[in-house]
mmCIF file of C-alpha atoms and ligand atoms in Angstrom:
data_model
loop_
_atom_site.group_PDB
_atom_site.id
_atom_site.type_symbol
_atom_site.label_atom_id
_atom_site.label_comp_id
_atom_site.label_asym_id
_atom_site.label_seq_id
_atom_site.Cartn_x
_atom_site.Cartn_y
_atom_site.Cartn_z
ATOM 1 C CA MET A 5 81.227 94.490 96.027
ATOM 2 C CA ARG A 6 78.976 95.803 93.229
ATOM 3 C CA LEU A 7 79.376 95.444 89.470
ATOM 4 C CA ILE A 8 78.345 98.563 87.546
ATOM 5 C CA SER A 9 78.176 98.790 83.762
ATOM 6 C CA SER A 10 76.085 101.946 83.323
ATOM 7 C CA ILE A 11 78.054 105.197 83.135
ATOM 8 C CA ALA A 12 75.129 107.185 84.584
ATOM 9 C CA GLU A 13 74.940 104.819 87.550
ATOM 10 C CA MET A 14 78.700 104.979 88.151
ATOM 11 C CA GLN A 15 78.574 108.799 88.025
ATOM 12 C CA ALA A 16 75.688 108.871 90.520
ATOM 13 C CA ILE A 17 77.555 106.537 92.887
ATOM 14 C CA SER A 18 80.755 108.622 92.669
ATOM 15 C CA LYS A 19 78.806 111.829 93.290
ATOM 16 C CA ASN A 20 77.283 110.341 96.428
ATOM 17 C CA ILE A 21 80.648 109.124 97.694
ATOM 18 C CA LYS A 22 82.085 112.625 97.168
ATOM 19 C CA LYS A 23 79.125 114.176 98.983
ATOM 20 C CA SER A 24 79.832 111.962 101.995
ATOM 21 C CA GLU A 25 83.460 113.198 101.863
ATOM 22 C CA LYS A 26 84.922 109.713 101.562
ATOM 23 C CA SER A 27 88.130 109.329 99.561
ATOM 24 C CA ILE A 28 88.047 107.323 96.332
ATOM 25 C CA GLY A 29 90.972 105.197 95.146
ATOM 26 C CA PHE A 30 90.832 104.096 91.514
ATOM 27 C CA VAL A 31 92.650 101.339 89.612
ATOM 28 C CA PRO A 32 92.014 101.222 85.831
ATOM 29 C CA THR A 33 92.759 97.867 84.171
ATOM 30 C CA MET A 34 92.010 95.785 81.117
ATOM 31 C CA GLY A 35 91.132 92.788 83.296
ATOM 32 C CA CYS A 36 92.549 89.275 83.424
ATOM 33 C CA LEU A 37 93.845 90.303 86.809
ATOM 34 C CA HIS A 38 97.022 88.952 88.396
ATOM 35 C CA ALA A 39 99.136 89.737 91.456
ATOM 36 C CA GLY A 40 100.435 92.943 89.820
ATOM 37 C CA HIS A 41 96.908 94.362 89.617
ATOM 38 C CA VAL A 42 96.156 93.037 93.102
ATOM 39 C CA SER A 43 99.071 95.028 94.552
ATOM 40 C CA LEU A 44 97.549 98.246 93.129
ATOM 41 C CA LEU A 45 94.092 97.339 94.428
ATOM 42 C CA GLU A 46 95.424 96.548 97.903
ATOM 43 C CA LYS A 47 97.303 99.841 98.066
ATOM 44 C CA SER A 48 94.165 101.679 96.963
ATOM 45 C CA ALA A 49 92.036 99.844 99.566
ATOM 46 C CA HIS A 50 94.566 100.669 102.268
ATOM 47 C CA GLN A 51 94.800 104.387 101.415
ATOM 48 C CA ASN A 52 91.145 105.175 100.634
ATOM 49 C CA GLN A 53 87.681 104.715 102.054
ATOM 50 C CA VAL A 54 86.186 103.562 98.749
ATOM 51 C CA ASN A 55 88.033 101.348 96.270
ATOM 52 C CA ILE A 56 87.014 101.325 92.591
ATOM 53 C CA LEU A 57 88.369 99.020 89.871
ATOM 54 C CA SER A 58 87.579 99.426 86.193
ATOM 55 C CA ILE A 59 87.859 96.605 83.674
ATOM 56 C CA PHE A 60 87.733 97.763 80.082
ATOM 57 C CA VAL A 61 89.678 96.385 77.141
ATOM 58 C CA ASN A 62 90.130 99.704 75.393
ATOM 59 C CA PRO A 63 89.925 99.275 71.600
ATOM 60 C CA THR A 64 91.499 102.655 70.810
ATOM 61 C CA GLN A 65 94.872 101.736 72.298
ATOM 62 C CA PHE A 66 95.374 98.599 70.204
ATOM 63 C CA ASN A 67 97.261 98.737 66.926
ATOM 64 C CA GLU A 68 96.110 95.352 65.643
ATOM 65 C CA ALA A 69 92.456 94.304 65.576
ATOM 66 C CA SER A 70 93.509 90.694 66.234
ATOM 67 C CA ASP A 71 95.481 91.726 69.348
ATOM 68 C CA PHE A 72 92.356 93.488 70.665
ATOM 69 C CA GLU A 73 90.066 90.561 69.865
ATOM 70 C CA ASN A 74 92.427 87.991 71.377
ATOM 71 C CA TYR A 75 93.149 89.990 74.538
ATOM 72 C CA PRO A 76 92.674 87.481 77.396
ATOM 73 C CA LYS A 77 89.498 87.746 79.477
ATOM 74 C CA ASP A 78 88.655 86.050 82.758
ATOM 75 C CA ILE A 79 85.880 87.997 84.435
ATOM 76 C CA ASP A 80 84.980 85.263 86.984
ATOM 77 C CA ASN A 81 88.506 85.115 88.348
ATOM 78 C CA ASP A 82 88.739 88.939 88.177
ATOM 79 C CA CYS A 83 85.720 89.188 90.501
ATOM 80 C CA ILE A 84 87.243 86.702 92.958
ATOM 81 C CA LEU A 85 90.539 88.658 93.075
ATOM 82 C CA ALA A 86 88.724 92.018 93.262
ATOM 83 C CA LYS A 87 86.637 90.860 96.215
ATOM 84 C CA LYS A 88 89.747 89.570 97.999
ATOM 85 C CA SER A 89 91.437 92.951 97.343
ATOM 86 C CA LYS A 90 88.620 94.856 99.054
ATOM 87 C CA VAL A 91 87.171 96.422 95.910
ATOM 88 C CA ASP A 92 83.828 98.152 96.515
ATOM 89 C CA TYR A 93 82.814 98.766 92.891
ATOM 90 C CA VAL A 94 83.867 97.118 89.636
ATOM 91 C CA PHE A 95 83.130 99.436 86.718
ATOM 92 C CA LEU A 96 82.617 97.576 83.419
ATOM 93 C CA PRO A 97 81.583 100.086 80.760
ATOM 94 C CA THR A 98 80.828 99.063 77.176
ATOM 95 C CA LYS A 99 82.830 100.561 74.325
ATOM 96 C CA GLU A 100 79.647 102.069 72.818
ATOM 97 C CA SER A 101 78.841 103.920 76.041
ATOM 98 C CA LEU A 102 82.417 105.098 76.656
ATOM 99 C CA TYR A 103 82.817 106.363 73.086
ATOM 100 C CA PRO A 104 79.469 108.067 72.297
ATOM 101 C CA ASP A 105 81.465 110.362 69.975
ATOM 102 C CA GLN A 106 82.983 107.386 68.081
ATOM 103 C CA TYR A 107 86.390 108.619 69.226
ATOM 104 C CA CYS A 108 86.124 112.025 67.535
ATOM 105 C CA PHE A 109 87.485 113.671 70.689
ATOM 106 C CA LYS A 110 90.968 112.638 71.779
ATOM 107 C CA ILE A 111 93.663 113.559 74.268
ATOM 108 C CA SER A 112 97.052 113.424 72.610
ATOM 109 C CA GLU A 113 100.589 114.266 73.616
ATOM 110 C CA ASN A 114 103.264 115.002 71.058
ATOM 111 C CA LYS A 115 106.582 114.526 72.824
ATOM 112 C CA GLU A 116 107.120 111.612 75.168
ATOM 113 C CA SER A 117 104.314 109.596 73.571
ATOM 114 C CA GLU A 118 106.292 109.378 70.343
ATOM 115 C CA ILE A 119 109.349 107.555 71.669
ATOM 116 C CA LEU A 120 109.813 103.972 72.969
ATOM 117 C CA GLU A 121 106.349 102.289 72.842
ATOM 118 C CA GLY A 122 105.005 105.214 70.831
ATOM 119 C CA LEU A 123 107.478 104.553 67.993
ATOM 120 C CA TYR A 124 106.319 100.967 67.639
ATOM 121 C CA ARG A 125 102.640 101.532 68.481
ATOM 122 C CA PRO A 126 101.539 104.736 66.737
ATOM 123 C CA ASP A 127 98.575 106.425 68.469
ATOM 124 C CA HIS A 128 98.652 103.872 71.302
ATOM 125 C CA PHE A 129 99.098 106.554 73.965
ATOM 126 C CA THR A 130 96.357 108.742 72.470
ATOM 127 C CA GLY A 131 94.009 105.814 73.124
ATOM 128 C CA VAL A 132 95.385 105.352 76.645
ATOM 129 C CA LEU A 133 95.224 109.045 77.605
ATOM 130 C CA THR A 134 91.745 109.475 76.151
ATOM 131 C CA VAL A 135 90.274 106.495 77.983
ATOM 132 C CA VAL A 136 91.943 107.397 81.296
ATOM 133 C CA PHE A 137 90.684 110.980 80.964
ATOM 134 C CA LYS A 138 87.133 109.699 80.417
ATOM 135 C CA LEU A 139 87.363 107.269 83.348
ATOM 136 C CA LEU A 140 88.725 109.985 85.657
ATOM 137 C CA ASN A 141 85.846 112.278 84.705
ATOM 138 C CA ILE A 142 83.282 109.579 85.476
ATOM 139 C CA ILE A 143 84.803 108.266 88.710
ATOM 140 C CA MET A 144 86.352 111.475 90.069
ATOM 141 C CA PRO A 145 88.888 109.645 92.249
ATOM 142 C CA ASP A 146 91.140 111.317 94.795
ATOM 143 C CA ASN A 147 93.931 108.839 94.090
ATOM 144 C CA LEU A 148 94.851 106.994 90.893
ATOM 145 C CA TYR A 149 97.068 103.880 91.100
ATOM 146 C CA LEU A 150 99.312 102.922 88.170
ATOM 147 C CA GLY A 151 101.999 100.273 87.771
ATOM 148 C CA GLU A 152 105.651 101.021 87.028
ATOM 149 C CA LYS A 153 105.532 97.947 84.769
ATOM 150 C CA ASP A 154 104.227 100.426 82.176
ATOM 151 C CA TYR A 155 106.529 103.259 83.206
ATOM 152 C CA GLN A 156 106.130 105.378 80.063
ATOM 153 C CA GLN A 157 102.339 105.122 80.441
ATOM 154 C CA TYR A 158 102.582 106.135 84.118
ATOM 155 C CA LYS A 159 104.703 109.195 83.217
ATOM 156 C CA LEU A 160 102.369 110.279 80.410
ATOM 157 C CA ILE A 161 99.262 109.984 82.598
ATOM 158 C CA LYS A 162 101.015 111.864 85.390
ATOM 159 C CA ASN A 163 101.984 114.607 82.917
ATOM 160 C CA MET A 164 98.421 114.753 81.524
ATOM 161 C CA VAL A 165 96.998 115.152 85.036
ATOM 162 C CA SER A 166 99.416 117.992 85.654
ATOM 163 C CA ALA A 167 98.958 119.703 82.248
ATOM 164 C CA LEU A 168 95.142 119.576 82.387
ATOM 165 C CA PHE A 169 94.892 120.438 86.114
ATOM 166 C CA LEU A 170 92.979 117.257 86.932
ATOM 167 C CA PRO A 171 92.190 117.025 90.664
ATOM 168 C CA VAL A 172 93.708 113.589 91.291
ATOM 169 C CA GLU A 173 96.893 112.298 92.886
ATOM 170 C CA VAL A 174 98.826 109.829 90.706
ATOM 171 C CA ILE A 175 100.504 107.052 92.673
ATOM 172 C CA ALA A 176 103.149 104.768 91.137
ATOM 173 C CA CYS A 177 103.274 101.137 92.293
ATOM 174 C CA GLN A 178 106.327 98.945 91.869
ATOM 175 C CA THR A 179 106.441 96.129 89.315
ATOM 176 C CA ILE A 180 105.356 92.775 90.711
ATOM 177 C CA ARG A 181 107.327 89.836 89.321
ATOM 178 C CA GLU A 182 107.086 86.052 89.224
ATOM 179 C CA SER A 183 109.632 84.302 91.441
ATOM 180 C CA ASP A 184 111.942 83.912 88.398
ATOM 181 C CA GLY A 185 111.868 87.677 87.685
ATOM 182 C CA LEU A 186 109.367 87.798 84.811
ATOM 183 C CA ALA A 187 107.172 90.890 85.201
ATOM 184 C CA MET A 188 103.575 89.762 85.677
ATOM 185 C CA SER A 189 101.382 90.540 82.678
ATOM 186 C CA SER A 190 98.059 89.346 81.317
ATOM 187 C CA ARG A 191 99.903 88.641 78.062
ATOM 188 C CA ASN A 192 102.207 86.071 79.744
ATOM 189 C CA ARG A 193 99.344 83.596 79.317
ATOM 190 C CA ARG A 194 100.076 83.599 75.609
ATOM 191 C CA LEU A 195 103.601 82.212 76.067
ATOM 192 C CA SER A 196 104.144 78.550 75.202
ATOM 193 C CA LYS A 197 105.700 76.323 77.873
ATOM 194 C CA GLU A 198 109.122 76.662 76.235
ATOM 195 C CA GLU A 199 108.804 80.442 75.799
ATOM 196 C CA ARG A 200 107.699 80.813 79.432
ATOM 197 C CA GLN A 201 110.981 79.168 80.485
ATOM 198 C CA ILE A 202 113.065 81.571 78.425
ATOM 199 C CA ALA A 203 111.041 84.730 79.234
ATOM 200 C CA PRO A 204 112.706 85.547 82.618
ATOM 201 C CA VAL A 205 116.037 86.302 80.909
ATOM 202 C CA LEU A 206 114.499 89.573 79.730
ATOM 203 C CA TYR A 207 114.580 90.921 83.276
ATOM 204 C CA LYS A 208 117.824 89.077 84.061
ATOM 205 C CA TYR A 209 119.828 90.753 81.279
ATOM 206 C CA LEU A 210 118.096 94.111 81.678
ATOM 207 C CA SER A 211 119.290 94.136 85.285
ATOM 208 C CA GLN A 212 122.672 92.453 84.931
ATOM 209 C CA GLU A 213 124.316 93.870 81.833
ATOM 210 C CA LYS A 214 126.276 97.094 82.069
ATOM 211 C CA THR A 215 125.113 98.529 78.776
ATOM 212 C CA ALA A 216 121.896 98.389 76.805
ATOM 213 C CA GLU A 217 123.884 97.055 73.825
ATOM 214 C CA GLU A 218 125.211 94.108 75.865
ATOM 215 C CA ALA A 219 121.726 93.321 77.194
ATOM 216 C CA LYS A 220 120.404 93.397 73.631
ATOM 217 C CA SER A 221 123.068 90.953 72.393
ATOM 218 C CA ARG A 222 122.443 88.528 75.272
ATOM 219 C CA LEU A 223 118.687 88.567 74.560
ATOM 220 C CA GLU A 224 119.174 88.044 70.834
ATOM 221 C CA GLU A 225 121.190 84.912 71.685
ATOM 222 C CA HIS A 226 117.967 83.633 73.301
ATOM 223 C CA ASN A 227 115.932 84.340 70.155
ATOM 224 C CA PHE A 228 114.294 87.525 71.410
ATOM 225 C CA LYS A 229 113.442 89.960 68.623
ATOM 226 C CA ILE A 230 114.103 93.387 70.104
ATOM 227 C CA ASP A 231 111.882 96.372 69.280
ATOM 228 C CA TYR A 232 113.886 98.628 71.576
ATOM 229 C CA LEU A 233 116.306 98.347 74.483
ATOM 230 C CA ILE A 234 117.310 101.828 75.556
ATOM 231 C CA ASP A 235 118.740 103.630 78.573
ATOM 232 C CA LEU A 236 116.926 106.917 79.142
ATOM 233 C CA ASN A 237 116.820 109.222 82.179
ATOM 234 C CA ASN A 238 118.205 106.633 84.562
ATOM 235 C CA ARG A 239 115.855 103.900 83.432
ATOM 236 C CA ARG A 240 116.378 100.999 81.028
ATOM 237 C CA TYR A 241 113.350 100.246 78.847
ATOM 238 C CA ALA A 242 112.796 97.187 76.679
ATOM 239 C CA ALA A 243 110.188 95.707 74.403
ATOM 240 C CA ALA A 244 110.906 92.384 72.766
ATOM 241 C CA TRP A 245 109.102 89.613 70.961
ATOM 242 C CA LEU A 246 109.331 86.027 72.096
ATOM 243 C CA GLY A 247 107.605 84.110 69.323
ATOM 244 C CA LYS A 248 104.239 85.814 68.869
ATOM 245 C CA THR A 249 104.196 87.464 72.291
ATOM 246 C CA ARG A 250 105.504 90.980 72.871
ATOM 247 C CA LEU A 251 106.934 91.547 76.347
ATOM 248 C CA ILE A 252 107.805 94.922 77.853
ATOM 249 C CA ASP A 253 109.767 95.684 80.994
ATOM 250 C CA ASN A 254 111.854 98.454 82.551
ATOM 251 C CA ILE A 255 114.196 98.898 85.486
ATOM 252 C CA GLU A 256 115.680 101.809 87.370
ATOM 253 C CA LEU A 257 119.353 102.078 86.442
ATOM 254 C CA ILE A 258 120.826 102.649 89.893
ATOM 255 C CA GLY A 259 123.578 100.092 90.435
ATOM 256 C CA VAL A 260 123.491 98.643 86.927
ATOM 257 C CA ARG A 261 126.214 100.784 85.426
ATOM 258 C CA SER A 262 129.425 100.991 87.431
HETATM 259 P P1 LIG B 1 96.596 96.499 82.327
HETATM 260 O O1 LIG B 1 95.436 95.671 82.791
HETATM 261 O O2 LIG B 1 97.701 95.706 81.725
HETATM 262 O O3 LIG B 1 96.174 97.671 81.495
HETATM 263 O O4 LIG B 1 97.247 97.132 83.638
HETATM 264 C C1 LIG B 1 96.496 97.897 84.534
HETATM 265 C C2 LIG B 1 97.414 98.521 85.553
HETATM 266 O O5 LIG B 1 98.128 97.513 86.242
HETATM 267 C C3 LIG B 1 98.464 99.449 84.895
HETATM 268 O O6 LIG B 1 98.667 100.581 85.720
HETATM 269 C C4 LIG B 1 99.682 98.543 84.873
HETATM 270 O O7 LIG B 1 100.926 99.262 84.875
HETATM 271 C C5 LIG B 1 99.511 97.777 86.172
HETATM 272 N N1 LIG B 1 100.283 96.521 86.135
HETATM 273 C C6 LIG B 1 100.229 95.562 85.184
HETATM 274 N N2 LIG B 1 101.127 94.583 85.454
HETATM 275 C C7 LIG B 1 101.764 94.954 86.588
HETATM 276 C C8 LIG B 1 102.816 94.376 87.373
HETATM 277 N N3 LIG B 1 103.408 93.238 87.041
HETATM 278 N N4 LIG B 1 103.220 95.033 88.489
HETATM 279 C C9 LIG B 1 102.640 96.215 88.840
HETATM 280 N N5 LIG B 1 101.654 96.804 88.148
HETATM 281 C C10 LIG B 1 101.221 96.188 87.029
#
C-alpha cells in the first residue's frame, strides 16, 4: 500500500493503471475510518483490480469553522484499516493543492441539494459535489463506492455523474451499524458515555414508529433536538442533535408503515 499526497503523482499512477486496462475502485472519505468505511473498501477491493482510498477533510463542505477544525483524525489507525481492506493507494491531498482556484469554481445543484441536509447546511452539497468532481477527475475510477448512511449525498453524486456524463459507475453500500443499531460514524466519537447509551434510539424509533411525527415525539422524549424527521420517496430521513453532536440516519420505509 502506498501513500500519495501529490496530485501530479496520483494522476500519473491512475494514468498508468488505465493504460494497463486494470479496473479502479475508489472510496472517498474524510478519514477516521470505521467498519462502515471498511465495508466500502472491501467491496471495492473485491470488484476491482486496483483499490484507491482518499482521505481529505474537505473544508468547503463544513458550515462551521470549529466543526472543520475539530473533525476527528486518526491517520495511523486509518492506515492499519486500509491495509487490512486491501487498499493499494491512499490519496491524501492538501487543501491548497486541491483548491488551486481558492474555490472559485464550483459544482452546484439547485433542487435536491436544498432540502433535508441542504436546508440546515447551506452550500454543504456544493462543497461535496465540487470535491468529489475533482477527485474523480484525478483518479478516473471505473467504480465509485458510497454509503447509504448519507443517502441524500449518494443520490446527489449519482445525479451529478449522470448529468455531467462522468464515466464512472456509482455503487451504493448499505449502512453499517453498531450491534445496538447506531449507524457507524466518525462523529460518534464525540458522544459522551451517557449520550452514547441514548444514541441508538434514533435508529430504533426511525424503524419502529409508523409515522415520522410519532418517531419525532419519541426522540424528543429522549432529549434529541430534531432538525428534520421526514418521510420522502419511500425513505425516512432524520438529523438530530444529542447534546453537541449532530447525528444523521435514514431507513427505507418498506414495512414501517402498515
Ligand atoms: P465520510 O468519511 O463520513 O465522509 O464517509 C465516507 C463514505 O463512507 C461516504 O460514502 C459515507 O456514506 C460512507 N459511510 C460512512 N459511514 C458509513 C456507515 N456507517 N455505513 C456505510 N457507509 C458509511
